[in-house]
């Protein structure tokens, strides 16, 4: 409501240039509309996250700067209405309508997108994703968010243009261990082999920041920490193939071995920014070769041989493939003195 800020059920009818809304009596709409929203010059925001406890909102701002907040009954209904209203707003521009429908189910993530930047934005106390305590699913979880809340947040912050893109981006955050599933609903989904099925756009699926992504430190402290890690003398570098922690696939990574302090970092060679996507201290690590007849069951997918394993002092297992037995031996010999 514009005078009294309450919420009322209305029956909406979308026309080519306007959105009409009617009062309802006994489940039937009255014959004459209660009001109308002219769509010419309107801008639409969906999802609209201005009301923390109402995640299913569409916001319409008319060219006279009047705001309308419309709440739907489900995310599917909200997204369907938003698509149709946007189509009506751009009805005089058929090329824009075609582009809108093309984007609905297309996959086109932003180029050179930085997962670190997304996590930093997510952790922002004022504009980041809202964290809540959750007592569902038989356990007590602190500072969680739902899968559907993250999808809404990614879209509203322009990191994705569709729910399909946002789910894929959220899956990447989970695969790189920035976020993790908690509770039976989301944890069970990680058993699927397909990455697109591991993250759930669902209001009952719970997630939280992984320990590395949930640290509350200033950018200055973070910069000093990274400089400290990356300030060591480079002893060896080269391309190796690493198995992912969440999705057990294999990816080519550029590894850099440093001493004083002793760290092993790995980089994504497809990204221009010279920033590691992961790394760990070598102090207290165990490194060993794995022969073909000794490959553990947790190693999945296309294993070509020349495999070796690094176990950190926190008992995190890294499985890495070299291109030859000689190269594997060189890496092991270089790493061992630093552990």
CSV table of C-alpha atoms in Angstrom, one decimal:
chain,number,residue,atom,x,y,z
A,1,UNK,CA,0.0,0.0,0.0
A,2,UNK,CA,1.1,3.6,-0.7
A,3,UNK,CA,-0.7,5.2,2.2
A,4,UNK,CA,-0.8,2.5,4.8
A,5,UNK,CA,2.3,0.4,4.3
A,6,UNK,CA,0.6,-3.0,4.6
A,7,UNK,CA,0.4,-5.9,2.2
A,8,UNK,CA,-2.9,-6.8,0.4
A,9,UNK,CA,-3.9,-9.5,-1.9
A,10,UNK,CA,-4.7,-8.2,-5.4
A,11,UNK,CA,-5.6,-9.9,-8.7
A,12,UNK,CA,-3.3,-8.6,-11.4
A,13,UNK,CA,-3.9,-8.5,-15.2
A,14,UNK,CA,-1.0,-7.7,-17.5
A,15,UNK,CA,-1.8,-5.7,-20.7
A,16,UNK,CA,0.5,-4.6,-23.4
A,17,UNK,CA,1.2,-1.1,-21.8
A,18,UNK,CA,-0.2,-1.4,-18.2
A,19,UNK,CA,-0.6,-3.6,-15.2
A,20,UNK,CA,-4.1,-3.6,-13.7
A,21,UNK,CA,-4.9,-4.7,-10.2
A,22,UNK,CA,-8.3,-5.6,-8.7
A,23,UNK,CA,-9.7,-6.2,-5.3
A,24,UNK,CA,-11.0,-9.7,-4.7
A,25,UNK,CA,-14.2,-10.7,-2.8
A,26,UNK,CA,-15.0,-14.4,-2.1
A,27,UNK,CA,-12.1,-15.5,-4.3
A,28,UNK,CA,-13.4,-13.5,-7.3
A,29,UNK,CA,-12.1,-10.2,-8.6
A,30,UNK,CA,-14.3,-7.1,-8.7
A,31,UNK,CA,-15.4,-5.9,-12.2
A,32,UNK,CA,-13.4,-2.7,-12.1
A,33,UNK,CA,-9.7,-2.3,-11.3
A,34,UNK,CA,-8.6,-0.7,-8.1
A,35,UNK,CA,-5.6,0.8,-9.8
A,36,UNK,CA,-3.1,0.6,-12.6
A,37,UNK,CA,0.7,0.8,-13.2
A,38,UNK,CA,1.7,2.4,-16.5
A,39,UNK,CA,4.6,0.4,-18.0
A,40,UNK,CA,6.0,3.0,-20.3
A,41,UNK,CA,9.3,4.2,-18.9
A,42,UNK,CA,9.1,1.7,-16.0
A,43,UNK,CA,12.2,0.0,-14.6
A,44,UNK,CA,11.9,-3.4,-13.0
A,45,UNK,CA,14.1,-5.0,-10.2
A,46,UNK,CA,13.9,-8.8,-9.8
A,47,UNK,CA,14.8,-10.2,-7.4
A,48,UNK,CA,14.3,-7.2,-5.1
A,49,UNK,CA,16.0,-7.7,-1.7
A,50,UNK,CA,14.9,-4.4,0.0
A,51,UNK,CA,12.7,-6.4,2.4
A,52,UNK,CA,14.8,-8.9,4.2
A,53,UNK,CA,11.9,-11.1,5.2
A,54,UNK,CA,10.2,-11.0,1.8
A,55,UNK,CA,12.5,-12.7,-0.8
A,56,UNK,CA,9.8,-13.0,-3.5
A,57,UNK,CA,9.4,-9.4,-4.4
A,58,UNK,CA,9.3,-7.6,-7.8
A,59,UNK,CA,9.9,-3.8,-7.7
A,60,UNK,CA,8.5,-1.5,-10.3
A,61,UNK,CA,9.6,2.1,-10.5
A,62,UNK,CA,7.4,4.3,-12.8
A,63,UNK,CA,8.8,7.2,-14.8
A,64,UNK,CA,7.2,9.4,-12.2
A,65,UNK,CA,9.4,7.7,-9.6
A,66,UNK,CA,6.5,5.9,-7.9
A,67,UNK,CA,7.7,2.5,-6.4
A,68,UNK,CA,5.5,-0.6,-6.4
A,69,UNK,CA,6.4,-3.7,-4.5
A,70,UNK,CA,4.7,-6.9,-5.7
A,71,UNK,CA,5.1,-10.1,-3.7
A,72,UNK,CA,4.6,-13.4,-5.5
A,73,UNK,CA,3.8,-16.9,-4.1
A,74,UNK,CA,6.8,-18.7,-5.4
A,75,UNK,CA,10.2,-18.0,-7.1
A,76,UNK,CA,8.9,-19.6,-10.3
A,77,UNK,CA,5.9,-17.4,-10.3
A,78,UNK,CA,8.0,-14.3,-9.5
A,79,UNK,CA,10.4,-15.0,-12.3
A,80,UNK,CA,7.7,-15.7,-14.8
A,81,UNK,CA,5.9,-12.4,-14.0
A,82,UNK,CA,9.1,-10.5,-14.1
A,83,UNK,CA,9.9,-11.9,-17.6
A,84,UNK,CA,6.5,-11.1,-18.9
A,85,UNK,CA,6.4,-7.6,-17.4
A,86,UNK,CA,9.9,-6.8,-18.8
A,87,UNK,CA,8.7,-8.0,-22.2
A,88,UNK,CA,5.7,-5.7,-22.0
A,89,UNK,CA,7.9,-2.7,-21.0
A,90,UNK,CA,10.1,-3.4,-24.1
A,91,UNK,CA,7.1,-4.3,-26.3
A,92,UNK,CA,8.0,-1.6,-28.8
A,93,UNK,CA,11.5,-3.0,-29.1
A,94,UNK,CA,11.3,-6.5,-30.5
A,95,UNK,CA,15.1,-7.0,-30.6
A,96,UNK,CA,15.2,-6.4,-26.8
A,97,UNK,CA,12.4,-8.9,-26.2
A,98,UNK,CA,14.2,-11.6,-28.3
A,99,UNK,CA,17.4,-10.9,-26.3
A,100,UNK,CA,15.4,-11.2,-23.0
A,101,UNK,CA,14.0,-14.6,-23.9
A,102,UNK,CA,17.4,-15.8,-25.2
A,103,UNK,CA,19.0,-14.9,-21.9
A,104,UNK,CA,16.3,-16.7,-19.8
A,105,UNK,CA,17.9,-20.1,-20.3
A,106,UNK,CA,21.3,-19.2,-21.7
A,107,UNK,CA,24.6,-19.6,-20.0
A,108,UNK,CA,27.0,-16.7,-20.3
A,109,UNK,CA,28.9,-15.9,-17.1
A,110,UNK,CA,30.7,-12.6,-16.9
A,111,UNK,CA,34.2,-12.7,-18.4
A,112,UNK,CA,37.2,-12.9,-16.0
A,113,UNK,CA,34.8,-13.1,-13.0
A,114,UNK,CA,36.7,-13.1,-9.7
A,115,UNK,CA,35.3,-15.6,-7.1
A,116,UNK,CA,37.4,-13.8,-4.5
A,117,UNK,CA,35.6,-10.5,-5.3
A,118,UNK,CA,32.2,-12.2,-5.1
A,119,UNK,CA,33.0,-13.6,-1.7
A,120,UNK,CA,34.3,-10.2,-0.4
A,121,UNK,CA,31.0,-8.7,-1.5
A,122,UNK,CA,29.0,-11.5,0.1
A,123,UNK,CA,30.8,-10.8,3.4
A,124,UNK,CA,30.0,-7.1,3.4
A,125,UNK,CA,28.1,-6.3,6.6
A,126,UNK,CA,25.7,-3.9,4.9
A,127,UNK,CA,25.2,-5.1,1.3
A,128,UNK,CA,26.3,-8.7,1.6
A,129,UNK,CA,24.2,-11.8,1.9
A,130,UNK,CA,22.1,-12.0,5.1
A,131,UNK,CA,23.2,-14.7,7.5
A,132,UNK,CA,20.8,-16.3,9.9
A,133,UNK,CA,20.8,-18.9,12.7
A,134,UNK,CA,19.0,-22.0,11.7
A,135,UNK,CA,17.5,-24.7,13.9
A,136,UNK,CA,16.1,-26.9,11.1
A,137,UNK,CA,17.0,-30.4,10.0
A,138,UNK,CA,17.7,-31.5,13.6
A,139,UNK,CA,20.8,-29.4,14.1
A,140,UNK,CA,21.8,-25.9,15.1
A,141,UNK,CA,23.6,-24.0,12.5
A,142,UNK,CA,25.1,-20.5,12.9
A,143,UNK,CA,25.3,-17.9,10.2
A,144,UNK,CA,23.8,-19.8,7.3
A,145,UNK,CA,22.0,-18.8,4.1
A,146,UNK,CA,19.8,-20.8,1.8
A,147,UNK,CA,20.5,-21.8,-1.7
A,148,UNK,CA,17.7,-19.7,-3.1
A,149,UNK,CA,18.8,-16.7,-1.1
A,150,UNK,CA,22.3,-16.9,-2.6
A,151,UNK,CA,20.9,-17.2,-6.1
A,152,UNK,CA,18.7,-14.1,-5.5
A,153,UNK,CA,21.7,-12.2,-4.1
A,154,UNK,CA,23.9,-13.1,-7.1
A,155,UNK,CA,21.3,-11.9,-9.6
A,156,UNK,CA,20.4,-8.7,-7.7
A,157,UNK,CA,24.1,-7.8,-7.5
A,158,UNK,CA,24.5,-8.4,-11.3
A,159,UNK,CA,26.9,-11.3,-11.0
A,160,UNK,CA,24.4,-13.4,-13.0
A,161,UNK,CA,21.4,-12.6,-15.3
A,162,UNK,CA,19.4,-15.8,-14.8
A,163,UNK,CA,18.9,-18.4,-12.1
A,164,UNK,CA,20.6,-20.9,-14.2
A,165,UNK,CA,23.8,-18.8,-14.3
A,166,UNK,CA,23.6,-18.0,-10.6
A,167,UNK,CA,23.3,-21.7,-9.7
A,168,UNK,CA,26.4,-22.4,-11.9
A,169,UNK,CA,28.3,-19.6,-10.2
A,170,UNK,CA,27.3,-20.8,-6.8
A,171,UNK,CA,28.5,-24.3,-7.7
A,172,UNK,CA,31.8,-22.8,-8.6
A,173,UNK,CA,32.0,-21.1,-5.2
A,174,UNK,CA,31.3,-24.4,-3.6
A,175,UNK,CA,33.8,-26.3,-5.8
A,176,UNK,CA,36.6,-23.9,-4.9
A,177,UNK,CA,35.7,-24.2,-1.2
A,178,UNK,CA,34.4,-20.7,-0.6
A,179,UNK,CA,31.1,-22.0,0.6
A,180,UNK,CA,30.0,-25.4,1.9
A,181,UNK,CA,26.8,-27.3,2.4
A,182,UNK,CA,25.4,-27.9,5.8
A,183,UNK,CA,22.4,-30.0,6.8
A,184,UNK,CA,21.0,-33.1,5.2
A,185,UNK,CA,19.3,-31.4,2.2
A,186,UNK,CA,22.3,-29.6,0.7
A,187,UNK,CA,24.9,-32.2,1.7
A,188,UNK,CA,23.0,-35.0,0.0
A,189,UNK,CA,23.0,-33.0,-3.3
A,190,UNK,CA,26.9,-33.1,-3.4
A,191,UNK,CA,26.8,-36.8,-4.0
A,192,UNK,CA,25.6,-36.2,-7.6
A,193,UNK,CA,28.3,-36.4,-10.3
A,194,UNK,CA,27.1,-33.4,-12.3
A,195,UNK,CA,28.4,-30.1,-11.0
A,196,UNK,CA,25.1,-28.4,-11.9
A,197,UNK,CA,23.2,-30.7,-9.6
A,198,UNK,CA,25.4,-30.2,-6.6
A,199,UNK,CA,24.1,-26.7,-5.6
A,200,UNK,CA,20.4,-26.4,-4.9
A,201,UNK,CA,18.3,-23.3,-5.7
A,202,UNK,CA,16.1,-24.2,-2.8
A,203,UNK,CA,14.8,-22.4,0.3
A,204,UNK,CA,15.4,-25.6,2.4
A,205,UNK,CA,19.0,-26.2,1.4
A,206,UNK,CA,21.5,-24.6,3.8
A,207,UNK,CA,25.0,-23.3,3.1
A,208,UNK,CA,27.6,-21.3,5.0
A,209,UNK,CA,30.9,-19.8,4.3
A,210,UNK,CA,33.8,-22.2,4.4
A,211,UNK,CA,36.4,-21.3,7.1
A,212,UNK,CA,38.7,-19.6,4.7
A,213,UNK,CA,35.9,-17.4,3.3
A,214,UNK,CA,34.3,-16.4,6.7
A,215,UNK,CA,37.3,-14.7,8.3
A,216,UNK,CA,36.5,-11.2,9.3
A,217,UNK,CA,39.7,-9.3,8.4
A,218,UNK,CA,40.3,-6.0,6.8
A,219,UNK,CA,41.6,-5.6,3.3
A,220,UNK,CA,44.9,-4.4,4.6
A,221,UNK,CA,45.3,-7.4,6.8
A,222,UNK,CA,44.3,-9.7,3.9
A,223,UNK,CA,46.9,-8.0,1.6
A,224,UNK,CA,49.6,-8.4,4.2
A,225,UNK,CA,48.7,-12.0,4.6
A,226,UNK,CA,48.8,-12.7,0.9
A,227,UNK,CA,52.1,-10.8,0.5
A,228,UNK,CA,53.6,-12.9,3.3
A,229,UNK,CA,52.6,-16.1,1.5
A,230,UNK,CA,53.7,-15.0,-1.9
A,231,UNK,CA,57.0,-13.3,-0.8
A,232,UNK,CA,59.0,-16.5,-0.6
A,233,UNK,CA,61.7,-17.5,-3.1
A,234,UNK,CA,60.4,-19.4,-6.1
A,235,UNK,CA,62.1,-22.8,-6.2
A,236,UNK,CA,60.0,-24.5,-8.9
A,237,UNK,CA,57.0,-23.9,-11.1
A,238,UNK,CA,55.1,-25.7,-13.8
A,239,UNK,CA,51.8,-27.1,-15.0
A,240,UNK,CA,50.3,-30.1,-13.2
A,241,UNK,CA,46.8,-31.6,-13.1
A,242,UNK,CA,44.9,-31.4,-9.8
A,243,UNK,CA,41.8,-33.2,-8.6
A,244,UNK,CA,39.0,-30.9,-7.3
A,245,UNK,CA,37.8,-31.3,-3.7
A,246,UNK,CA,34.1,-31.1,-4.3
A,247,UNK,CA,33.6,-32.3,-7.8
A,248,UNK,CA,36.2,-35.0,-8.3
A,249,UNK,CA,37.3,-33.7,-11.7
A,250,UNK,CA,40.8,-32.9,-13.0
A,251,UNK,CA,42.0,-29.4,-13.9
A,252,UNK,CA,45.2,-28.1,-15.3
A,253,UNK,CA,46.8,-25.7,-12.8
A,254,UNK,CA,50.1,-23.8,-12.8
A,255,UNK,CA,51.8,-24.7,-9.5
A,256,UNK,CA,54.4,-22.4,-7.9
A,257,UNK,CA,56.6,-23.7,-5.1
A,258,UNK,CA,58.1,-21.1,-2.7
A,259,UNK,CA,60.5,-21.2,0.3
A,260,UNK,CA,60.8,-18.9,3.3
A,261,UNK,CA,57.8,-19.2,3.9
A,262,UNK,CA,57.3,-22.6,2.4
A,263,UNK,CA,54.0,-22.6,0.4
A,264,UNK,CA,52.6,-24.4,-2.7
A,265,UNK,CA,50.2,-22.2,-4.6
A,266,UNK,CA,48.2,-23.1,-7.7
A,267,UNK,CA,46.8,-20.7,-10.4
A,268,UNK,CA,44.1,-21.0,-13.1
A,269,UNK,CA,46.0,-20.6,-16.4
A,270,UNK,CA,42.8,-19.5,-18.1
A,271,UNK,CA,42.6,-16.3,-16.0
A,272,UNK,CA,44.7,-13.3,-16.8
A,273,UNK,CA,45.0,-12.1,-13.2
A,274,UNK,CA,48.1,-13.4,-11.5
A,275,UNK,CA,46.4,-14.4,-8.3
A,276,UNK,CA,46.3,-18.0,-6.9
A,277,UNK,CA,43.0,-19.8,-6.7
A,278,UNK,CA,44.4,-21.9,-3.9
A,279,UNK,CA,47.4,-22.8,-1.9
A,280,UNK,CA,48.7,-24.2,1.4
A,281,UNK,CA,51.6,-24.1,3.8
A,282,UNK,CA,54.0,-27.0,3.4
A,283,UNK,CA,55.0,-27.1,7.1
A,284,UNK,CA,54.0,-30.5,8.5
A,285,UNK,CA,52.9,-31.9,5.1
A,286,UNK,CA,53.4,-35.4,3.9
A,287,UNK,CA,54.2,-36.0,0.2
A,288,UNK,CA,54.4,-39.4,-1.5
A,289,UNK,CA,54.1,-41.0,-4.9
A,290,UNK,CA,51.1,-43.2,-5.8
A,291,UNK,CA,51.7,-46.1,-8.1
A,292,UNK,CA,49.0,-47.3,-10.5
A,293,UNK,CA,48.1,-50.2,-8.3
A,294,UNK,CA,47.9,-48.1,-5.2
A,295,UNK,CA,45.5,-45.4,-6.2
A,296,UNK,CA,42.9,-44.8,-3.4
A,297,UNK,CA,39.2,-45.1,-4.0
A,298,UNK,CA,38.6,-41.3,-3.5
A,299,UNK,CA,40.6,-40.6,-6.7
A,300,UNK,CA,38.0,-40.5,-9.5
A,301,UNK,CA,37.9,-39.8,-13.2
A,302,UNK,CA,40.7,-39.8,-15.8
A,303,UNK,CA,43.9,-40.8,-14.0
A,304,UNK,CA,46.8,-41.1,-16.4
A,305,UNK,CA,49.3,-42.2,-13.9
A,306,UNK,CA,52.3,-40.3,-12.4
A,307,UNK,CA,50.2,-39.5,-9.4
A,308,UNK,CA,51.3,-38.1,-6.1
A,309,UNK,CA,49.6,-37.0,-2.9
A,310,UNK,CA,50.2,-34.2,-0.5
A,311,UNK,CA,48.5,-34.4,3.0
A,312,UNK,CA,48.6,-31.1,4.9
A,313,UNK,CA,48.9,-30.9,8.7
A,314,UNK,CA,45.1,-30.2,8.8
A,315,UNK,CA,44.6,-33.6,7.1
A,316,UNK,CA,43.5,-32.1,3.7
A,317,UNK,CA,44.4,-34.5,0.8
A,318,UNK,CA,45.6,-33.1,-2.5
A,319,UNK,CA,45.9,-35.5,-5.5
A,320,UNK,CA,48.1,-34.2,-8.3
A,321,UNK,CA,49.2,-35.7,-11.6
A,322,UNK,CA,52.5,-35.0,-13.4
A,323,UNK,CA,53.2,-35.5,-17.0
A,324,UNK,CA,55.9,-38.1,-16.4
A,325,UNK,CA,57.5,-40.2,-13.6
A,326,UNK,CA,60.6,-38.0,-13.8
A,327,UNK,CA,58.6,-34.8,-13.4
A,328,UNK,CA,56.7,-36.3,-10.5
A,329,UNK,CA,60.0,-37.3,-8.8
A,330,UNK,CA,61.4,-33.8,-9.3
A,331,UNK,CA,58.3,-32.2,-7.6
A,332,UNK,CA,58.5,-34.6,-4.7
A,333,UNK,CA,62.2,-34.0,-4.2
A,334,UNK,CA,61.7,-30.2,-4.3
A,335,UNK,CA,58.7,-30.3,-1.8
A,336,UNK,CA,60.1,-32.7,0.8
A,337,UNK,CA,62.8,-30.5,2.3
A,338,UNK,CA,60.2,-27.8,2.9
A,339,UNK,CA,57.8,-29.9,5.0
